[in-house]
PDB file of C-alpha atoms in Angstrom:
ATOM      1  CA  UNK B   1     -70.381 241.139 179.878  1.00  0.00           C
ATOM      2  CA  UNK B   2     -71.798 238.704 182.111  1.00  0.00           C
ATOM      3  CA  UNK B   3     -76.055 239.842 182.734  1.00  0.00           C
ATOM      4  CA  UNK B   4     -77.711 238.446 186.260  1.00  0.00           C
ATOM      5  CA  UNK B   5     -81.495 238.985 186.483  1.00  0.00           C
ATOM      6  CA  UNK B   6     -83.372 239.201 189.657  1.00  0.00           C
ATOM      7  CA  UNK B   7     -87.494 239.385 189.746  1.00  0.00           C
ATOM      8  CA  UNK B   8     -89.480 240.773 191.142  1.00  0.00           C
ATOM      9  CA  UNK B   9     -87.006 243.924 191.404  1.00  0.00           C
ATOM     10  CA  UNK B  10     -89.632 244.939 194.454  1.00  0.00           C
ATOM     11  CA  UNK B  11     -92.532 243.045 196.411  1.00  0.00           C
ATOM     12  CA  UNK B  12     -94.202 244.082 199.152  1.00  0.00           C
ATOM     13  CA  UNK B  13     -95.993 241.544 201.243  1.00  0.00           C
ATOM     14  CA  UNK B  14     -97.991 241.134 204.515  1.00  0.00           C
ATOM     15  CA  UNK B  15     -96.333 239.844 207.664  1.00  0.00           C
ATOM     16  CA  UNK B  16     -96.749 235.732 207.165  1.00  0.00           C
ATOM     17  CA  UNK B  17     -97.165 235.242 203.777  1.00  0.00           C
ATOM     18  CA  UNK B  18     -94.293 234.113 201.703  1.00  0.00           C
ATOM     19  CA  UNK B  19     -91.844 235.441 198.718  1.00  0.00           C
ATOM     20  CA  UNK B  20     -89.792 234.045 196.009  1.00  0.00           C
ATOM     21  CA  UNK B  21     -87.041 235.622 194.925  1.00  0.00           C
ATOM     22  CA  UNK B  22     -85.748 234.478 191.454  1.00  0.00           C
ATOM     23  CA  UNK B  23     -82.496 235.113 190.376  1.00  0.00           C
ATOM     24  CA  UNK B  24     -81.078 234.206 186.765  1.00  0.00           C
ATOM     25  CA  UNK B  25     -77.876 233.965 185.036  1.00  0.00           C
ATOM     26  CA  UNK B  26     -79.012 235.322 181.281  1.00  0.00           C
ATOM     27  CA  UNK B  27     -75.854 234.220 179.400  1.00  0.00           C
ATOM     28  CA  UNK B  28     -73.624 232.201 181.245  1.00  0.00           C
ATOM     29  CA  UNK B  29     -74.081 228.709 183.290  1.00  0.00           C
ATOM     30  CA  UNK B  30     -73.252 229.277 187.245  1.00  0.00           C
ATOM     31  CA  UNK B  31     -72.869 225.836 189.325  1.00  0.00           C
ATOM     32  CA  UNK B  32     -72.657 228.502 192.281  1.00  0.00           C
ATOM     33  CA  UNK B  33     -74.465 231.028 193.255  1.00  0.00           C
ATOM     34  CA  UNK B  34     -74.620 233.415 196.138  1.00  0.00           C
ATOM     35  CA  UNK B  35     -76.894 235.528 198.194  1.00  0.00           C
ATOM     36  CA  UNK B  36     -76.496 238.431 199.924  1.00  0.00           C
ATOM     37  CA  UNK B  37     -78.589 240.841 202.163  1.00  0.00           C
ATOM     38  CA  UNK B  38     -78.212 244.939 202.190  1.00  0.00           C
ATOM     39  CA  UNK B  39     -79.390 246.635 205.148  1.00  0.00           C
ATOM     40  CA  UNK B  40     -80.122 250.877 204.327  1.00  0.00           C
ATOM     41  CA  UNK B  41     -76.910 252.868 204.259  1.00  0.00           C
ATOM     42  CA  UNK B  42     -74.969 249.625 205.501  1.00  0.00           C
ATOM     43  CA  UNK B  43     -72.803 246.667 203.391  1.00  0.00           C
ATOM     44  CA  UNK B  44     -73.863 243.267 201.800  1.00  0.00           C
ATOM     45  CA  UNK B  45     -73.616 240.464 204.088  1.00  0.00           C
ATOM     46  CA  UNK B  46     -73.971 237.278 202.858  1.00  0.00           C
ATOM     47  CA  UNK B  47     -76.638 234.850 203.677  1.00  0.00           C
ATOM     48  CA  UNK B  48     -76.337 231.432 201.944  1.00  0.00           C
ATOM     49  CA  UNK B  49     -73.922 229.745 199.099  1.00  0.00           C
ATOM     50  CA  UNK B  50     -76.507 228.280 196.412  1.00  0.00           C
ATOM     51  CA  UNK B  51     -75.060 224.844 194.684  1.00  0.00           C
ATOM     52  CA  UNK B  52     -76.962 223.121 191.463  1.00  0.00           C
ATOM     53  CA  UNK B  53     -77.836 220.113 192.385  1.00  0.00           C
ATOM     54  CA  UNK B  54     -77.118 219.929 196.276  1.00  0.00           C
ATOM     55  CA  UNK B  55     -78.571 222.088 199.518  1.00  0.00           C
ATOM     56  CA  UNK B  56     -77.712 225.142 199.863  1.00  0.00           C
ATOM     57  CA  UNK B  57     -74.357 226.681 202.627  1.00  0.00           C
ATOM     58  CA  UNK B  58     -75.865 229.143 204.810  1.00  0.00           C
ATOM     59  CA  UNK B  59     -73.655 231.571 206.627  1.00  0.00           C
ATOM     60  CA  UNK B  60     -73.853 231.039 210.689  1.00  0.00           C
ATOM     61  CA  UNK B  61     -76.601 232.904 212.107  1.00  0.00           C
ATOM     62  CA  UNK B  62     -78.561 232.761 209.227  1.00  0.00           C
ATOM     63  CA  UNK B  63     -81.718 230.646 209.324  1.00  0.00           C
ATOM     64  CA  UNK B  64     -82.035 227.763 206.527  1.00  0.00           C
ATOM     65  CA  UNK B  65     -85.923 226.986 207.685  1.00  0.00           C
ATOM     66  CA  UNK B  66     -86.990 230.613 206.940  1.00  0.00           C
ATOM     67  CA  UNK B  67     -84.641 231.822 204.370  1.00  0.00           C
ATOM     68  CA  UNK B  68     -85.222 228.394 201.672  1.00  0.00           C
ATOM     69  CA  UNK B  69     -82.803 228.522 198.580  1.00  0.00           C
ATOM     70  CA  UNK B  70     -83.145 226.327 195.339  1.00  0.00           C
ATOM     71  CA  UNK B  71     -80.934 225.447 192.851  1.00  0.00           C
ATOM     72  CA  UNK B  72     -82.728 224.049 190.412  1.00  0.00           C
ATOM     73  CA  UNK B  73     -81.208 224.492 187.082  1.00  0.00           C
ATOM     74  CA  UNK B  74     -77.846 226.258 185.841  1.00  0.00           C
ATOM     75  CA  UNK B  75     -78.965 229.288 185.233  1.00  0.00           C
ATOM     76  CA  UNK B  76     -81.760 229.807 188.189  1.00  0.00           C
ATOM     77  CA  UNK B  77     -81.276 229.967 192.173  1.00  0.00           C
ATOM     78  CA  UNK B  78     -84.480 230.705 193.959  1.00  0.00           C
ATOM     79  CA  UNK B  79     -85.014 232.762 197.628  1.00  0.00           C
ATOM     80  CA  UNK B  80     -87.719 232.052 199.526  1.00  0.00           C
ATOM     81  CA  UNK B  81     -88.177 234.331 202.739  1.00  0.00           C
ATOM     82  CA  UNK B  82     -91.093 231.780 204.625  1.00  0.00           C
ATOM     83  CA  UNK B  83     -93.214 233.342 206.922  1.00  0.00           C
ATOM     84  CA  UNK B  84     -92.075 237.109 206.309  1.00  0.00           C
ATOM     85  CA  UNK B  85     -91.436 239.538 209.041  1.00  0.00           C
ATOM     86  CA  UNK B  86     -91.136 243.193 209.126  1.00  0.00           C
ATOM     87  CA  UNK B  87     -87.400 242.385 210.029  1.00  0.00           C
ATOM     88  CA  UNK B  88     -87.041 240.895 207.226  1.00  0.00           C
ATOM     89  CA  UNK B  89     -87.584 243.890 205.159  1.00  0.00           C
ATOM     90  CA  UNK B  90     -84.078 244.473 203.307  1.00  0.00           C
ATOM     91  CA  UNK B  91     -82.456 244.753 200.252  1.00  0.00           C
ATOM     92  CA  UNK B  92     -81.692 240.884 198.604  1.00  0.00           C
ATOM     93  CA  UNK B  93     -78.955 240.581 196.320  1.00  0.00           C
ATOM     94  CA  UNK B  94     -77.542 237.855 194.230  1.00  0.00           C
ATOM     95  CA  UNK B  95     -74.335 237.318 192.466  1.00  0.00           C
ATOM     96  CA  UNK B  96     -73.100 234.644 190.380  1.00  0.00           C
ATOM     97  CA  UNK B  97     -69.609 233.824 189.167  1.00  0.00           C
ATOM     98  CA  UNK B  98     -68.857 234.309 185.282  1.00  0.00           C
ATOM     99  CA  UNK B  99     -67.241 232.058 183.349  1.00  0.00           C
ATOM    100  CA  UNK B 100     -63.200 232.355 183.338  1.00  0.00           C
ATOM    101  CA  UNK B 101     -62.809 235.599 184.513  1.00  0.00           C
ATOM    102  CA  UNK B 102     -63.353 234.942 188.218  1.00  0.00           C
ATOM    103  CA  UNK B 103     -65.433 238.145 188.613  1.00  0.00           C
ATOM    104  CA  UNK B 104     -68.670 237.962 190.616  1.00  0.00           C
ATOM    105  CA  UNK B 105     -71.793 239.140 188.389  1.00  0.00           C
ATOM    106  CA  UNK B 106     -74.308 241.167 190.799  1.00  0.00           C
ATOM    107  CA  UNK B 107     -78.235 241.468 190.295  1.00  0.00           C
ATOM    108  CA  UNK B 108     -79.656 244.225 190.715  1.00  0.00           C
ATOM    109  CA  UNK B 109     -81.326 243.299 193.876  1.00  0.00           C
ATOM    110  CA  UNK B 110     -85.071 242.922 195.322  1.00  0.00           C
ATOM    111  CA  UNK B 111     -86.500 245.572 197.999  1.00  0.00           C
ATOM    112  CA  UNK B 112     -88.656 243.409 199.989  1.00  0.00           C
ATOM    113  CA  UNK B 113     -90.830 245.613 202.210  1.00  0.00           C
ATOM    114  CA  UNK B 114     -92.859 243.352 204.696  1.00  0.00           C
ATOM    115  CA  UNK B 115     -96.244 245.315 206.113  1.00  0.00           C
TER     116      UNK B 115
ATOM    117  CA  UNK U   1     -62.334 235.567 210.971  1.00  0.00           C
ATOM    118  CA  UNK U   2     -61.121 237.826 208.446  1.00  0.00           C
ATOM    119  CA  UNK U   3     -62.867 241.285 208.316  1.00  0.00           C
ATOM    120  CA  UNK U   4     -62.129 244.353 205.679  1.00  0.00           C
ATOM    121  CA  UNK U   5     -62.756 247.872 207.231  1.00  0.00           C
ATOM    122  CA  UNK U   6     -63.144 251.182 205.062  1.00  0.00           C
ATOM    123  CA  UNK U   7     -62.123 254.108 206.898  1.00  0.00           C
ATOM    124  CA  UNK U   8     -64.556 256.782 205.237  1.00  0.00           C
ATOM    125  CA  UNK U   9     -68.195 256.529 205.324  1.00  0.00           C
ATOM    126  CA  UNK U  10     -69.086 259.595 203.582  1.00  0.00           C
ATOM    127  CA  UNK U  11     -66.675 261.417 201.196  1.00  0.00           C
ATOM    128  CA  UNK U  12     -67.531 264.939 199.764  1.00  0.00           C
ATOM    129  CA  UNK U  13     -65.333 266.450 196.832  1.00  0.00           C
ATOM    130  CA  UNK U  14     -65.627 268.606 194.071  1.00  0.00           C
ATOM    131  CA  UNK U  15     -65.164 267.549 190.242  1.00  0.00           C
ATOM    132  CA  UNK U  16     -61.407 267.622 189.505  1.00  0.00           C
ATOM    133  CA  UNK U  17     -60.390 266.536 192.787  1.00  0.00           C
ATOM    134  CA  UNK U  18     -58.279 263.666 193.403  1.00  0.00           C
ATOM    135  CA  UNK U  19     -60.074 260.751 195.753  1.00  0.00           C
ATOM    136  CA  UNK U  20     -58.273 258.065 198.041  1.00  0.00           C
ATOM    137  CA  UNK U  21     -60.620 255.499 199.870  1.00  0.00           C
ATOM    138  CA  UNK U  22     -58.998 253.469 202.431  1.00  0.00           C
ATOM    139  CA  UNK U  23     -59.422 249.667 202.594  1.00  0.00           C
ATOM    140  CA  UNK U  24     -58.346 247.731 205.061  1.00  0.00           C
ATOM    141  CA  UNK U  25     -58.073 243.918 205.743  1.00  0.00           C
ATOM    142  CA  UNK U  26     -57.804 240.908 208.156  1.00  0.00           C
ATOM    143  CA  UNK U  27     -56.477 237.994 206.856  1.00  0.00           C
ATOM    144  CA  UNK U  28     -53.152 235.767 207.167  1.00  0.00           C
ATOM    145  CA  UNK U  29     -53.538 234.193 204.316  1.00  0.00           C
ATOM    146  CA  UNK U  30     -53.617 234.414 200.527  1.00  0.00           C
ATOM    147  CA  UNK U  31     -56.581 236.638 199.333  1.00  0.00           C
ATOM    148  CA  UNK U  32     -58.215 238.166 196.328  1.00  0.00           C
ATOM    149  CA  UNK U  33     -59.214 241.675 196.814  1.00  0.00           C
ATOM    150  CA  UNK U  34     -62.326 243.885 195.039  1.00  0.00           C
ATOM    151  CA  UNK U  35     -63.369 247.227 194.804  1.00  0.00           C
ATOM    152  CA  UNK U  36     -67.177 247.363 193.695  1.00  0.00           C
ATOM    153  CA  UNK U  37     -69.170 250.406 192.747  1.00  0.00           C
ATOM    154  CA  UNK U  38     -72.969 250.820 193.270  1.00  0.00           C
ATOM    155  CA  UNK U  39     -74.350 253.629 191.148  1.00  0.00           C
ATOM    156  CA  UNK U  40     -77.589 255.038 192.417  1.00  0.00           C
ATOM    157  CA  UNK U  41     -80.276 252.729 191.503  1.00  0.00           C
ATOM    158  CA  UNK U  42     -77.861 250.589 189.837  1.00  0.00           C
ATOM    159  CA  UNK U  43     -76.534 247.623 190.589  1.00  0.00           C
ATOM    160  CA  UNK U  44     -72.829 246.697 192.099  1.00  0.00           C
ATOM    161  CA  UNK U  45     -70.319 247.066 189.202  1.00  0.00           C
ATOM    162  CA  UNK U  46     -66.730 245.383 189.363  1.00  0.00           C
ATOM    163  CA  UNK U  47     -64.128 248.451 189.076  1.00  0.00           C
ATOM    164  CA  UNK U  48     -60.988 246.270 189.637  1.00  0.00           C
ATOM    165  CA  UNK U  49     -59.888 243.443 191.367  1.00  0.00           C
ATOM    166  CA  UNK U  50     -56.442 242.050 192.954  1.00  0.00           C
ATOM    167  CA  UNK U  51     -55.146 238.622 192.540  1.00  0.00           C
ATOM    168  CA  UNK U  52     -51.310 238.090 192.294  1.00  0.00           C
ATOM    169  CA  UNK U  53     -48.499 239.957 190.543  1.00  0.00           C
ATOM    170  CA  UNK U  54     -48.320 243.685 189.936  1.00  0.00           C
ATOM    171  CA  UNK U  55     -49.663 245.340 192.961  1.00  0.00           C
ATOM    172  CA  UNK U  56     -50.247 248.603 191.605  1.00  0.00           C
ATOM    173  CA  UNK U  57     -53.973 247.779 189.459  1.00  0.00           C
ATOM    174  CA  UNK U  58     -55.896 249.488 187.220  1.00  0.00           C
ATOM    175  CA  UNK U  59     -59.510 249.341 186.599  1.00  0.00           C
ATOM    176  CA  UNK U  60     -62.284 251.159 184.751  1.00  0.00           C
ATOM    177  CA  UNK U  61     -63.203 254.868 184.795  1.00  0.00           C
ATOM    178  CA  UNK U  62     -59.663 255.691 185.982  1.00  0.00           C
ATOM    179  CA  UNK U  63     -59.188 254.331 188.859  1.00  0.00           C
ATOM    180  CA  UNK U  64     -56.643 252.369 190.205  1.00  0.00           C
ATOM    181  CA  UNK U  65     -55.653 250.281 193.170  1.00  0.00           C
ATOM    182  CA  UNK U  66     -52.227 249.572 195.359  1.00  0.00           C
ATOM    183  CA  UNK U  67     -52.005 245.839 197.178  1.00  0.00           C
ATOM    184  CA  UNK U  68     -49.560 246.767 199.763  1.00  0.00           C
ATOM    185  CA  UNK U  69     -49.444 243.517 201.758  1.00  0.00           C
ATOM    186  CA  UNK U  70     -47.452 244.777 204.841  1.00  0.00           C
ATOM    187  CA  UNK U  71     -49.800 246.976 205.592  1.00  0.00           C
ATOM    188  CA  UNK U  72     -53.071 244.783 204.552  1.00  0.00           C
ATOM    189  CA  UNK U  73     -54.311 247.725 202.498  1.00  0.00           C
ATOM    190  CA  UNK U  74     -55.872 247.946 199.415  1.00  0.00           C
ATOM    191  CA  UNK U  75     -56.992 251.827 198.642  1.00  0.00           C
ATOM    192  CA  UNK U  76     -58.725 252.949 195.580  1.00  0.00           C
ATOM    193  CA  UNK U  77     -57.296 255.953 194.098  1.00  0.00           C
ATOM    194  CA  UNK U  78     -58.537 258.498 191.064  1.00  0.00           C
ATOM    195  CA  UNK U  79     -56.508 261.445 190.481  1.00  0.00           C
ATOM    196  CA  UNK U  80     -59.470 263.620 188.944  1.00  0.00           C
ATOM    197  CA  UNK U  81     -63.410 262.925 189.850  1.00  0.00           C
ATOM    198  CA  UNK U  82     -66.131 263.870 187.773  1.00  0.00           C
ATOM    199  CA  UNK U  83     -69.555 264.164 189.305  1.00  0.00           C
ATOM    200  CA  UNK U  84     -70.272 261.003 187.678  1.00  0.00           C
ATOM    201  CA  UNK U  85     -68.651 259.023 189.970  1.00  0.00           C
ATOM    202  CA  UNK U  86     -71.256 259.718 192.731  1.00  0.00           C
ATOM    203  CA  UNK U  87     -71.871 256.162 194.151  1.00  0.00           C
ATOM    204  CA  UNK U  88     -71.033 253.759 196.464  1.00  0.00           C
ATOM    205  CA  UNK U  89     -67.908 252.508 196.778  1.00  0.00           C
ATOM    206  CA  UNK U  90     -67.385 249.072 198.128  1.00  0.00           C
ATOM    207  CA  UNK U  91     -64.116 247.169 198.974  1.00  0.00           C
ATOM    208  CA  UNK U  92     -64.266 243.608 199.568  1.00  0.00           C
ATOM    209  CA  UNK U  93     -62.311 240.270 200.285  1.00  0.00           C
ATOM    210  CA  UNK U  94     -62.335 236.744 198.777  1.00  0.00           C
ATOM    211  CA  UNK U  95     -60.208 234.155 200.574  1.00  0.00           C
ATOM    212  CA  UNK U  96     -61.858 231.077 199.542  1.00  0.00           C
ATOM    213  CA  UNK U  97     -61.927 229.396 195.846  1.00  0.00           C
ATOM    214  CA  UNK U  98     -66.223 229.174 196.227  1.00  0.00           C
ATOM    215  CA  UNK U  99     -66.141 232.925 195.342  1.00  0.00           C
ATOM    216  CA  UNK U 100     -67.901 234.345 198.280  1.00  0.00           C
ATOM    217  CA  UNK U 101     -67.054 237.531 199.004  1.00  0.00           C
ATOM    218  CA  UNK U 102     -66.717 239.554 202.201  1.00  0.00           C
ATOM    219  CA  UNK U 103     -67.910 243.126 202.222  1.00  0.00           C
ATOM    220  CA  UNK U 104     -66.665 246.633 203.654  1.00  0.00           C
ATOM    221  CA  UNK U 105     -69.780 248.869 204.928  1.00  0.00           C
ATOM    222  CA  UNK U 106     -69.151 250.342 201.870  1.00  0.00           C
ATOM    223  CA  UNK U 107     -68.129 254.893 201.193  1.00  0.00           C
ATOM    224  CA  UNK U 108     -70.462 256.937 199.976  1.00  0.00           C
ATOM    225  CA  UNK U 109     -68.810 259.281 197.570  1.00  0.00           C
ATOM    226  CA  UNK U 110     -70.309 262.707 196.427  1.00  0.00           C
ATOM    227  CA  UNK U 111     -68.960 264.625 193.882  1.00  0.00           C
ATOM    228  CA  UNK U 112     -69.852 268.075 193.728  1.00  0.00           C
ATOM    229  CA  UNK U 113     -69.706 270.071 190.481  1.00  0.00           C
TER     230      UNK U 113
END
């Protein structure tokens, strides 16, 4: 079946740096791409709708200046949490969907601890 | 704003034991429903998934799923566990053709041998 990478699978950071998240479709094209966010013991909510080629949809309530998403290619979507926070520590997942089958194809997430 | 509720947060059971999870939606319109399975340390895995036509479903590992509109339920059903199927178990909703996917907070099954 459909593979999505994410890297780093964890990163811990200090409170102000940045991180980039990568996440890669490894043998399928995906125009679309999506990214969610996993709170402990709770359910994925979704942050932002990445396109190829165009900005990115970001769910209400989620910031587009601190959570920055690229596109860039067909098989790559980048997260970029600017400026971390400890409240920003979480669980970041991405999914992408593959080919005819209509099925979402999940990473297998990034703990992002900020200190 | 459409919403999907699971009843159960935390399910215990022994092997052998047959396991319902309740899934429940809010939506008027036509939608495409999941049921996803986290695996500890894993990541989420599609079990089955609803789209039109028969709503009785069947997906991996034995389980199956019943679309009963009136009632804007979609419960997950397995006659006989194994302690293998210790996960997460996550329903969710798809009402748009983008693919984005709304989540239940998700059951955390334990399977006892």
């Amino acid at each position: 079946g459909a593979v999505v990478s994410q890297h780093p699978s964890r990163v811990i950071c200090k409170s102000g740096t940045s991180v980039k998240i990568e996440c890669r479709s490894l043998d399928f094209q995906a125009t679309t791409m999506f990214w969610y966010r996993q709170f402990p013991k709770q359910s994925l909510m979704l942050m932002a709708t990445s396109n190829e080629g165009s900005k990115a949809t970001y769910e209400q309530g989620v910031e587009k200046d601190k959570f920055l998403i690229n596109h860039a290619s067909l098989t790559l979507s980048t997260l970029t949490v600017t400026s971390a926070h400890p409240e920003d520590s979480s669980f970041y997942i991405c999914s992408a969907p593959g080919g005819f089958t209509d099925t979402q194809y999940f990473g297998p997430g990034t703990r992002l601890t900020v200190l | 704003a459409q919403s999907v509720s699971q009843h159960n947060h935390h399910v215990i059971l022994s092997e052998a034991a047959s396991l319902e999870l309740g899934c429940n939606y809010s939506y008027g319109g036509t939608v495409n429903l999941f049921w996803y399975v986290q695996y500890p340390g894993q990541h989420l895995q599609l079990l089955l998934k609803y789209f039109s036509g028969d709503p009785l479903v069947k997906g991996i590992k034995g389980f199956e799923a019943e679309f009963i509109k009136s009632k804007f339920s979609f419960n997950l059903r397995k006659p006989s566990v194994q302690w293998s199927d210790t996960a997460e178990y996550f329903c969710a909703l798809r009402t748009d053709s983008w693919g984005k996917l709304q989540f239940g907070a998700g059951t955390q099954v334990v399977v006892t041998p």
